[in-house]
Coordinates of C-alpha atoms and ligand atoms in Angstrom, one line a residue:
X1 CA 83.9 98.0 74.3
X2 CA 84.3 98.3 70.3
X3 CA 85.1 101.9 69.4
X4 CA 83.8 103.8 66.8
X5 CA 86.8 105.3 65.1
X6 CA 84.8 107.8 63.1
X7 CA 83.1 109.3 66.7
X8 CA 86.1 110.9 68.4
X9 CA 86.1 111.6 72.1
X10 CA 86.5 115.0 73.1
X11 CA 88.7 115.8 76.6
X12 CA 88.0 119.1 78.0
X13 CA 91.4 120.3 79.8
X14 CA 95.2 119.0 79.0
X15 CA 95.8 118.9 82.5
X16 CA 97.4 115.9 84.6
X17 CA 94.1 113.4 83.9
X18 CA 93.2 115.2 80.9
X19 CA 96.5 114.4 79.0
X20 CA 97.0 110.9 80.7
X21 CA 93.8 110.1 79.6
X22 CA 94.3 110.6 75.9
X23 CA 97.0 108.5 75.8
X24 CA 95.5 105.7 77.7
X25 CA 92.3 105.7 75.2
X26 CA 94.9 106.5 72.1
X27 CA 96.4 103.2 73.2
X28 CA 93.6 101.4 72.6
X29 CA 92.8 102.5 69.1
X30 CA 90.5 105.4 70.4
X31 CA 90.3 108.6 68.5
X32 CA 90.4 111.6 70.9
X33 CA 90.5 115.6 70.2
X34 CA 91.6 117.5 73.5
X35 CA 90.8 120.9 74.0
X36 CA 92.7 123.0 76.3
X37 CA 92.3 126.5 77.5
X38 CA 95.8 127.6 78.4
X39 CA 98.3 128.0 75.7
X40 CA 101.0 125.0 74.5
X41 CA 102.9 124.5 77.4
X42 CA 105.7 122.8 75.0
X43 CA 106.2 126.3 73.7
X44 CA 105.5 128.6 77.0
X45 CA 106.9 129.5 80.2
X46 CA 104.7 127.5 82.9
X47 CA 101.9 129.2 84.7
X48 CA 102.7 130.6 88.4
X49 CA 100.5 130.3 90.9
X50 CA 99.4 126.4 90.7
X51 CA 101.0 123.8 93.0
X52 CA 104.6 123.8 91.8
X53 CA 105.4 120.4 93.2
X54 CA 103.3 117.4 94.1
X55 CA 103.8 113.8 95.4
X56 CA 103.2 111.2 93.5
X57 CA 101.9 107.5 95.5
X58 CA 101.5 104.1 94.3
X59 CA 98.0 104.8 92.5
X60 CA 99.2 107.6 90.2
X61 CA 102.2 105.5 89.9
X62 CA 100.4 102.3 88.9
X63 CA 97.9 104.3 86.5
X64 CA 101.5 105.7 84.8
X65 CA 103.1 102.3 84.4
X66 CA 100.0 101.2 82.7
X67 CA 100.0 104.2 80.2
X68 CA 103.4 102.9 79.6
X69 CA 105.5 105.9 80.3
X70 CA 106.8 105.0 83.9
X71 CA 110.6 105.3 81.8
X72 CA 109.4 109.2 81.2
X73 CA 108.5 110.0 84.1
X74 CA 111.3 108.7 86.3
X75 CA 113.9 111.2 85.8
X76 CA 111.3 113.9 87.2
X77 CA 111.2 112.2 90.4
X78 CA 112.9 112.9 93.7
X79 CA 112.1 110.3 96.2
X80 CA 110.6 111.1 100.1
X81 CA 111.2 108.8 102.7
X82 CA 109.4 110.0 105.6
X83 CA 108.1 113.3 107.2
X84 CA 110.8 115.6 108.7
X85 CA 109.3 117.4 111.6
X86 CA 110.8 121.3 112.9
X87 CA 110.2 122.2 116.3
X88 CA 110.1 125.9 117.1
X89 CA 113.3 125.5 118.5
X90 CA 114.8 124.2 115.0
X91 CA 115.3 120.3 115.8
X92 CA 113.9 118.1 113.5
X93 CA 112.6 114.8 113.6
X94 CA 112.2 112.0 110.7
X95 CA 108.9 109.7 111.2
X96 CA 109.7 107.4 108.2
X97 CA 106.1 106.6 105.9
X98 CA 106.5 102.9 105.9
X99 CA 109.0 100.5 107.1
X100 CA 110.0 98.8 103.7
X101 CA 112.4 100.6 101.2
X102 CA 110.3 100.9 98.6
X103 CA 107.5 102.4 100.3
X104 CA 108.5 106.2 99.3
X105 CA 106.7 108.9 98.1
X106 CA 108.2 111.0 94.9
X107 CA 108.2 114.9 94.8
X108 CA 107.3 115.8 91.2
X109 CA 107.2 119.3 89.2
X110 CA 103.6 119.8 88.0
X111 CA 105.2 121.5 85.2
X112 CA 107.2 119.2 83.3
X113 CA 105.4 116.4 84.4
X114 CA 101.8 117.8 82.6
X115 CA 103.9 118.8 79.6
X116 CA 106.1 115.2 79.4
X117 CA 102.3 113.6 79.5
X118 CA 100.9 115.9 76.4
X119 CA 104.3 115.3 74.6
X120 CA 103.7 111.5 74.7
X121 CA 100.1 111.7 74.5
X122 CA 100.9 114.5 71.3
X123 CA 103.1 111.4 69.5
X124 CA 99.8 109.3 69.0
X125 CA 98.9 109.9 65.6
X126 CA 94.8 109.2 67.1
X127 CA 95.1 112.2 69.8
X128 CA 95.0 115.6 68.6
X129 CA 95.1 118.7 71.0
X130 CA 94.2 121.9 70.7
X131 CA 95.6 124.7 72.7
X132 CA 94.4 127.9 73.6
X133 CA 90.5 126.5 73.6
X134 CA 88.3 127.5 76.2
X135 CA 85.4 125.2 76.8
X136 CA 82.9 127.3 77.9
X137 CA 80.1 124.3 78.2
X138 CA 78.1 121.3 77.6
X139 CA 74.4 121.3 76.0
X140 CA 73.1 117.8 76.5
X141 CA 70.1 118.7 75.1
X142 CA 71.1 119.7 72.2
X143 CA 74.4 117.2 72.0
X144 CA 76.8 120.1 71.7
X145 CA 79.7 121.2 73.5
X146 CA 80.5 124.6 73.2
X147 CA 84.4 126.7 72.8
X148 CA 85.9 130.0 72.3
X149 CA 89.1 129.9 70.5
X150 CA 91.8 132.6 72.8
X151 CA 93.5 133.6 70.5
X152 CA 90.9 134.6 67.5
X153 CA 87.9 135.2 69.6
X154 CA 86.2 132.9 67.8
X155 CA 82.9 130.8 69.1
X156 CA 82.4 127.0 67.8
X157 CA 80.6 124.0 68.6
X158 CA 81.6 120.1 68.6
X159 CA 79.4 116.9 68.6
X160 CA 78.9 116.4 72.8
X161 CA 78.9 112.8 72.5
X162 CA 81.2 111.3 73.7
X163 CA 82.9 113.9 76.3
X164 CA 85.2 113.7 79.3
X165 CA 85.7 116.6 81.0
X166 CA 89.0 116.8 82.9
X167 CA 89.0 120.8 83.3
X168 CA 89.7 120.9 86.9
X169 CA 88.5 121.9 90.0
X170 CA 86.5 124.9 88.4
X171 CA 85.2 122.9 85.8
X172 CA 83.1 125.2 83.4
X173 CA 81.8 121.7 82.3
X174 CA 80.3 121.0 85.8
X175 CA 79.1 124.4 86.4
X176 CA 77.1 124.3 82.7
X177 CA 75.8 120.9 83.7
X178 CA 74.4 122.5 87.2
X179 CA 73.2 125.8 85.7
X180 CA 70.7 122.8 83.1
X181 CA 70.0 121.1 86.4
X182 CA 71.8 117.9 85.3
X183 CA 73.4 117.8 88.6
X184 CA 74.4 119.6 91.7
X185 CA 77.1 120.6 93.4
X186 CA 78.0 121.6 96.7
X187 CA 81.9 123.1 97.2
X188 CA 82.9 123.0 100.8
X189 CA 85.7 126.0 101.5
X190 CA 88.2 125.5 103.9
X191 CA 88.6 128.3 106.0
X192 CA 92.1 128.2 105.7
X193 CA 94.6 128.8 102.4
X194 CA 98.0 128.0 101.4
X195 CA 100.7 130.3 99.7
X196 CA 103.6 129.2 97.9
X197 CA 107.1 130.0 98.6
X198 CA 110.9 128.9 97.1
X199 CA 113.6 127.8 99.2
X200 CA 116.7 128.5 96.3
X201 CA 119.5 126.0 96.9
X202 CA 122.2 127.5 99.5
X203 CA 126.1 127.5 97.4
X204 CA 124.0 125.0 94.7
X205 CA 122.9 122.5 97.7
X206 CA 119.3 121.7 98.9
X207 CA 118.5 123.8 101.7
X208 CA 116.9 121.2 103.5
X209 CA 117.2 117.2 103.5
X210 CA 115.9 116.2 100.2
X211 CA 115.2 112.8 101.3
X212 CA 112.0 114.1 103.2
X213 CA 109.0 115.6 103.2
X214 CA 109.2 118.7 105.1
X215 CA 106.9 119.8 107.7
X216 CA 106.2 122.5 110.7
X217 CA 103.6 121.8 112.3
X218 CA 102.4 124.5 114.6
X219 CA 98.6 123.2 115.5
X220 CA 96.4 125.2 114.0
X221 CA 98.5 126.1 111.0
X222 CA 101.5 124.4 109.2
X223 CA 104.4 125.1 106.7
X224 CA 105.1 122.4 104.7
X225 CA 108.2 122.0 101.6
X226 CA 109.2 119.5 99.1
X227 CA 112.2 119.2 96.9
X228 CA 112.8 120.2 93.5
X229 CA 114.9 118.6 90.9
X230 CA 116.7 121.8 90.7
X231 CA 118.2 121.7 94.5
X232 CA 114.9 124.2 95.5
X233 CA 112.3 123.4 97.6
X234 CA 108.9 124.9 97.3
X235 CA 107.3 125.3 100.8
X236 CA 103.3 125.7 101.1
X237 CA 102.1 127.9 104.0
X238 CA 98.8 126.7 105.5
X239 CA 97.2 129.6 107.7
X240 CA 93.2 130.9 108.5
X241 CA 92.2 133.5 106.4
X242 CA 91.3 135.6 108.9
X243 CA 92.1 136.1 112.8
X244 CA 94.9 135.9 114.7
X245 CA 97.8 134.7 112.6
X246 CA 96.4 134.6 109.4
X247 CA 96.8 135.6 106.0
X248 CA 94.8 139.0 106.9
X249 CA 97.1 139.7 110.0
X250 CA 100.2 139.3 107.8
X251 CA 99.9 142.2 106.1
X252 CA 102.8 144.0 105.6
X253 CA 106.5 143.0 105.2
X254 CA 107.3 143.7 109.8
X255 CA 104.5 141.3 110.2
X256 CA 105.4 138.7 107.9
X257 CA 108.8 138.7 109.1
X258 CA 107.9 138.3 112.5
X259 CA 105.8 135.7 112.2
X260 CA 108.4 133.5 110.3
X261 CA 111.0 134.2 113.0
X262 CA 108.5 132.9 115.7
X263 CA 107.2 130.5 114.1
X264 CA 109.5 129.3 111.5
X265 CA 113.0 130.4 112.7
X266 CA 115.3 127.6 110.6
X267 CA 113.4 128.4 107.6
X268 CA 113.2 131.9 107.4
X269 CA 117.0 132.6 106.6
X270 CA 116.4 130.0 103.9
X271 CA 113.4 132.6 102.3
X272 CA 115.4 135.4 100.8
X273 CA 113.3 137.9 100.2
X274 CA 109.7 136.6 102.1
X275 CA 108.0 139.4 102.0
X276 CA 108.7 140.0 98.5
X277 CA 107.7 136.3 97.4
X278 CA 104.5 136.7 100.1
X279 CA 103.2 139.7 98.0
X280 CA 104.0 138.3 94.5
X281 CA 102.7 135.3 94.9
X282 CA 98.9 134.5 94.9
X283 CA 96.9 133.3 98.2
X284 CA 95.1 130.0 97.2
X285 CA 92.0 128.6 98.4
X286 CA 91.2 124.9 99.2
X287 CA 88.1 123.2 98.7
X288 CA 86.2 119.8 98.4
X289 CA 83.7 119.4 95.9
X290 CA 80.7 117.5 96.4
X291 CA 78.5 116.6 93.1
X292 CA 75.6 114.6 92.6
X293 CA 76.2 113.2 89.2
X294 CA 79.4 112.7 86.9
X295 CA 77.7 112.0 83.9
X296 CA 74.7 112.6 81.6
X297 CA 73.8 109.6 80.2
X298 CA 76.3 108.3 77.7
X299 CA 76.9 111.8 76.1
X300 CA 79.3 113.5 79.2
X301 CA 81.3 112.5 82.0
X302 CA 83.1 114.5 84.8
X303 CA 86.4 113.3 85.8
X304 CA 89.6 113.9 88.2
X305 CA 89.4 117.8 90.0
X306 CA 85.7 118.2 87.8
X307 CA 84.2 115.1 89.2
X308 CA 85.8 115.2 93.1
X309 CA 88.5 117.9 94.0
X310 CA 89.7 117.3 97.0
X311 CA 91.9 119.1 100.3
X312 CA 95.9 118.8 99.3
X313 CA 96.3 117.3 102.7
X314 CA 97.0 113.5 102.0
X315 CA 98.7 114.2 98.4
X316 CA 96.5 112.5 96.8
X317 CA 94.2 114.4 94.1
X318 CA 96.2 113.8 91.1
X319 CA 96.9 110.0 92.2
X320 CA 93.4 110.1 92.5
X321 CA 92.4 111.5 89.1
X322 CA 95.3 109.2 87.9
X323 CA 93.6 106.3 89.5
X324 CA 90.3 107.2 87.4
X325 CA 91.9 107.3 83.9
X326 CA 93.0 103.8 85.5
X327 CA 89.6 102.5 86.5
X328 CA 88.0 104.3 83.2
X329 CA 90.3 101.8 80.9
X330 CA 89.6 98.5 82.8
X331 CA 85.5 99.5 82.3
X332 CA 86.1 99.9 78.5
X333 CA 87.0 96.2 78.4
X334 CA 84.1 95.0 79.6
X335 CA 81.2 97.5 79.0
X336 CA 79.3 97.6 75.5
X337 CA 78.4 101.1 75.4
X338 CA 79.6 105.0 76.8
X339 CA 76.3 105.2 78.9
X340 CA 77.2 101.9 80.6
X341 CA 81.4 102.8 81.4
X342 CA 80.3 105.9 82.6
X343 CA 77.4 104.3 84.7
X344 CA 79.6 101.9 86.1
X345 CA 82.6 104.5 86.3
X346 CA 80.9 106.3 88.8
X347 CA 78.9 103.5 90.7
X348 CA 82.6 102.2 91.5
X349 CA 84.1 105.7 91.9
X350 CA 82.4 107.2 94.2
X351 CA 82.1 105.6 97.6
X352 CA 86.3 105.7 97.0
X353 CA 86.8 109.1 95.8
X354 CA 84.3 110.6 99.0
X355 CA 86.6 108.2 101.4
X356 CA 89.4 110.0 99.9
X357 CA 87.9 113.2 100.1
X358 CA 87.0 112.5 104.5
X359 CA 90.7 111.2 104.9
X360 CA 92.2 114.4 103.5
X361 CA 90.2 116.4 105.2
X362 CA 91.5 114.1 108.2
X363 CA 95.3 114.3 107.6
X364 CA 95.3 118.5 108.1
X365 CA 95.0 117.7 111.5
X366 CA 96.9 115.2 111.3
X367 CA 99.5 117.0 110.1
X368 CA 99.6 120.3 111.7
X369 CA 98.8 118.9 115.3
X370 CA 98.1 115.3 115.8
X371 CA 102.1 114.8 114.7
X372 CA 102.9 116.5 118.3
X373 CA 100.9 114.3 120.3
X374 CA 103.1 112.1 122.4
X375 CA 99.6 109.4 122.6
X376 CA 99.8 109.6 118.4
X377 CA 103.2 108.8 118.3
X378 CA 103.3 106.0 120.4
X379 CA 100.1 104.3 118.4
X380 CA 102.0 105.1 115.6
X381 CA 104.7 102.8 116.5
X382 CA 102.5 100.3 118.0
X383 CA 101.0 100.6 114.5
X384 CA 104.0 99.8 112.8
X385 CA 104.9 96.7 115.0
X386 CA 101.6 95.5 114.4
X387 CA 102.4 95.5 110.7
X388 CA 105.3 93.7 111.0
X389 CA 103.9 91.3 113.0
X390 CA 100.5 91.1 111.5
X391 CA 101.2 91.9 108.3
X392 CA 98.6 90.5 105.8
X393 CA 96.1 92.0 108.1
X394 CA 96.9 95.6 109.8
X395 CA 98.7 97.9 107.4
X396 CA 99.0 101.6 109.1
X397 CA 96.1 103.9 106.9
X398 CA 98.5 106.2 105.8
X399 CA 100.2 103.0 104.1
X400 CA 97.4 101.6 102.5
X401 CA 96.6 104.7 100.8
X402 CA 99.8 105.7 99.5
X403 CA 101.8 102.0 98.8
X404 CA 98.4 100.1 98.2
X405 CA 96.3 100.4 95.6
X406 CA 94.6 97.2 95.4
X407 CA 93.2 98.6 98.9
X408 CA 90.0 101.0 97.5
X409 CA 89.9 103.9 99.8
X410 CA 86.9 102.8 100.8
X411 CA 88.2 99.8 102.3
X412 CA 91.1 101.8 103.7
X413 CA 88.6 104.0 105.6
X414 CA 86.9 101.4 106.8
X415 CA 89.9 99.5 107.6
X416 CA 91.7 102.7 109.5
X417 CA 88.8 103.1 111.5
X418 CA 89.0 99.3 113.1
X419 CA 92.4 99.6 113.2
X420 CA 91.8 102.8 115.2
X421 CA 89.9 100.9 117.7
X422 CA 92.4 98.0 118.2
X423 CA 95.3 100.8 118.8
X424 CA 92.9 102.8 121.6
X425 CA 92.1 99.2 123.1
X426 CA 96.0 98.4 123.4
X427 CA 97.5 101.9 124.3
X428 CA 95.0 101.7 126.9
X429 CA 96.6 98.8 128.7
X430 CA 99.1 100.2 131.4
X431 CA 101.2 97.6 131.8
X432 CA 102.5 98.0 127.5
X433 CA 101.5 96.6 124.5
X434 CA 99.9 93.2 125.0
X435 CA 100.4 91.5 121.3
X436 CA 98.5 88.4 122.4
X437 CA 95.2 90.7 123.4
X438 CA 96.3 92.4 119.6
X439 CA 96.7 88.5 117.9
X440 CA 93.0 88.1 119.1
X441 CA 91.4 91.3 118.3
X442 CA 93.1 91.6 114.9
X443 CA 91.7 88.3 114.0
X444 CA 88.1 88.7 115.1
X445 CA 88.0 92.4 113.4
X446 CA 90.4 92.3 110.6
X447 CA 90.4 89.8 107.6
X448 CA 93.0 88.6 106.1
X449 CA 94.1 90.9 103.0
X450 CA 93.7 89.5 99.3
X451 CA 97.6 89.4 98.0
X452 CA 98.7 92.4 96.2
Ligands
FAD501 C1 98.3 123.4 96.9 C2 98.0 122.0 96.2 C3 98.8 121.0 96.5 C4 98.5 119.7 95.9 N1 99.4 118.7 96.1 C5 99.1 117.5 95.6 C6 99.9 116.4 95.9 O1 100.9 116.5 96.6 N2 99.6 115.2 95.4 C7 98.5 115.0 94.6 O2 98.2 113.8 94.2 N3 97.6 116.0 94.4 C8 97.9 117.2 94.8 N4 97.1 118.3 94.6 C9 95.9 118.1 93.7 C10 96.2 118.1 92.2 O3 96.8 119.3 91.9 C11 94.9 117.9 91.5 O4 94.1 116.9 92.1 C12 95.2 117.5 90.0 O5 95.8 118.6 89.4 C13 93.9 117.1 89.3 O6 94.1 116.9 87.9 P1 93.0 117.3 86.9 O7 93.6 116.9 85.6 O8 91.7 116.8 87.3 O9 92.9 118.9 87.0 P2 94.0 120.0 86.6 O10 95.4 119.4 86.7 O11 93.7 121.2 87.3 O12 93.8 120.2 85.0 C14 92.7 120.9 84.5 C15 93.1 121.3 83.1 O13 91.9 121.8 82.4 C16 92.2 123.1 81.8 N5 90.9 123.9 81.8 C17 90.3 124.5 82.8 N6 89.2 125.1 82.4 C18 89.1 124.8 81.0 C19 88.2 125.2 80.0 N7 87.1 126.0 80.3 N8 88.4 124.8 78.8 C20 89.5 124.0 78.4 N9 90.4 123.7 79.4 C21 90.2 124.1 80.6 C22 93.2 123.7 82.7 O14 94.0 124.7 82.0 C23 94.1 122.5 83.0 O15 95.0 122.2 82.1 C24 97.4 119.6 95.1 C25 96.5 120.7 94.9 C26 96.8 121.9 95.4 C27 95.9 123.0 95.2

């Protein structure tokens, strides 16, 4: 698509898309003026509260390496080469993610990886940002988006046309679009929450394996931690809001305590101070969020946490929202107007970003009970010998989401759920895997992958 050079395009929120974004449409000769609600976080300590650490996968990975900044980000990463499981009893357990070296996963600081992005999107002279702006929403109908400045209290206006809104989860962008009746939207709360805690390095060591991906899985709830550049880890409690545990039964420092030591027993003499860090730190809540429509016409589009937050439970909403600054750039090559890239952004979108949004959903169970269940581990390794036997056709789902990202999600759903079928059909059998019965049914029910 030619682009106007005198018609800027505004991004609401400097977050992780937000700032990706900019530089992907700066490199393309695009003009772009960012507006961000928090203050410079070049200048500021960073906000607490938000997911310290998150794993980055081969779609946020690929979406960086075409922004050209895969060099930046490297030194922020600390690879993970498989889930280590603790038992009550303290013995833990590695299940490796794939069976090939490079299929890792990378614990990354939110942090310095948002502000690495706004430094390199800053050094475009096209992108300007703007910090301490709060959107506070979008009038279509009168082709005006609207902004308080924090610090002066002052109320402006810019030109709507064209805007992408990367403000999050909460989007005030969305909710202004719903209040017009441009769209709805439907936010599904999980009944449970997550509160973060720090594992400091022990005599300037990583408490735990840093190799790994941390996890206690104790059915209906889970701890989970993942390494810092620092030697730190920060661990993510996953617990009911209310009942028996919960968040409302831990009330007060005894409880707390005693629930770590009966639950978590290795990791509580690696929390100093838990019930401290319990109270200081906030309680989160998790949701997905279901909306009808993305855009409005060729004037506004959603996109990232604003278009399709999602569960944290398969690490994938900022590879995700990477994955549509990704997707948005390849439609600007071909489509001859904003109404058109946005159309088309969200016909292809979609049907991936829901199957992302049902598999997430799916992997809390996965990992706070199914990884316990003698009958899931054993597919599990039939699922791996089947990929190295079989392996332009069966790839485990885990894998194809995470190390594939020519496989849509869509198609990994859909995939997973055949693949599903075969591995019932075969760990049925009770005489062992029979790999001719598996040749035969992978054939008839599994075509043959398109190379990476
Ligand atoms: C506990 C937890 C763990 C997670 N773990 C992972 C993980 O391991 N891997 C993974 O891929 N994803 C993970 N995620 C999801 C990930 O954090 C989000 O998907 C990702 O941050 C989405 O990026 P975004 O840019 O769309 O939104 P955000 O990163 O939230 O950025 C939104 C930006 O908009 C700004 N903003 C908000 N409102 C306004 C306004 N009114 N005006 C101007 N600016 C505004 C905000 O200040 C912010 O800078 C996790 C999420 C949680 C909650």
């Amino acid at each position: 698509m030619r682009l106007d050079p005198d018609q800027p395009v505004n991004i609401v929120g400097a977050g992780l898309a937000g700032a990706l974004l900019a530089l992907i449409l700066a490199r393309r000769g695009c003009a772009v003026r960012v507006c961000e609600r928090r203050p410079d976080p070049r200048r500021t300590a960073s906000e607490r509260g938000r997911s310290i650490n998150l794993a980055l996968a081969a779609r946020g990975i690929r979406a960086l390496e075409h922004a050209g900044i895969m060099d930046q980000v490297r030194p922020l990463l600390i690879p993970m080469r498989g889930r280590a499981i603790h038992d009550r009893s303290g013995t833990v357990t590695v299940q490796p993610y794939g069976q090939r070296t490079d299929e890792v996963i990378y614990s990354v600081g939110r942090a310095p990886l948002n502000r690495m992005l706004i430094e390199q999107a800053a050094l475009h002279q096209d992108v300007t940002i703007r910090f301490d702006q709060a959107c506070l929403g979008a009038e279509p109908a009168n082709d005006i988006v609207r902004f308080r400045n924090e610090i002066s209290g002052g109320h402006y206006n810019l030109p709507l046309t064209p805007t992408i809104a990367t403000d999050g989860a909460g989007s005030v962008v969305r909710r202004s679009l719903a209040a017009e009746k441009y769209l709805t939207v439907r936010e599904e709360w999980l009944d449970h929450d997550y509160k973060e805690l720090t594992l400091p390095p022990v005599s300037s060591r990583p408490a735990l394996d840093p190799d790994a991906l941390h996890i206690w899985p104790r059915g209906n709830f889970m701890l989970i931690a993942l390494p810092n550049t620092d030697n730190s880890f920060t661990a993510t409690l996953f617990l009911a809001r209310t009942g028996t545990p919960s968040f409302a039964s831990l009330s007060d420092p005894k409880a707390i305590r005693e629930f770590f030591q009966e639950e978590f027993p290795d990791a509580l003499p690696l929390m100093p101070d838990l019930p401290g860090q319990f109270a200081a730190h906030p309680t989160g809540q998790l949701a997905t969020v279901h909306t009808s429509s993305w855009r409005v016409d060729g004037q506004v589009l959603l996109l990232g946490d604003a278009a399709h937050a999602i569960v944290p439970f398969h690490g994938q909403g900022m590879n995700a929202a990477f994955e549509d600054c990704w997707v948005l750039d390849q439609l600007l090559d071909r489509g001859e107007s904003w109404e058109e890239v946005f159309r088309e952004f969200e016909t292809w979108r979609r049907p991936n970003t829901q199957a992302i949004a049902q598999m997430a959903l799916e992997n809390y169970t996965e990992m706070r009970d199914t990884v316990l269940d003698a009958g899931f581990v054993r597919r599990k390794s039939i699922a791996l010998e089947l990929e190295r036997r079989f392996p332009t056709r069966f790839i485990p789902r885990y894998a194809m989401v995470m190390f594939h990202p020519e496989i849509p999600y869509a198609e990994a759903l859909r995939r997973g759920s055949v693949q599903e079928e075969i591995l019932m059909e075969l760990d049925s059998r009770p005489d062992g895997t029979d790999f001719a019965l598996a040749q035969k049914l992978i054939s008839e029910r599994l075509p043959a992958l398109a190379p990476a």
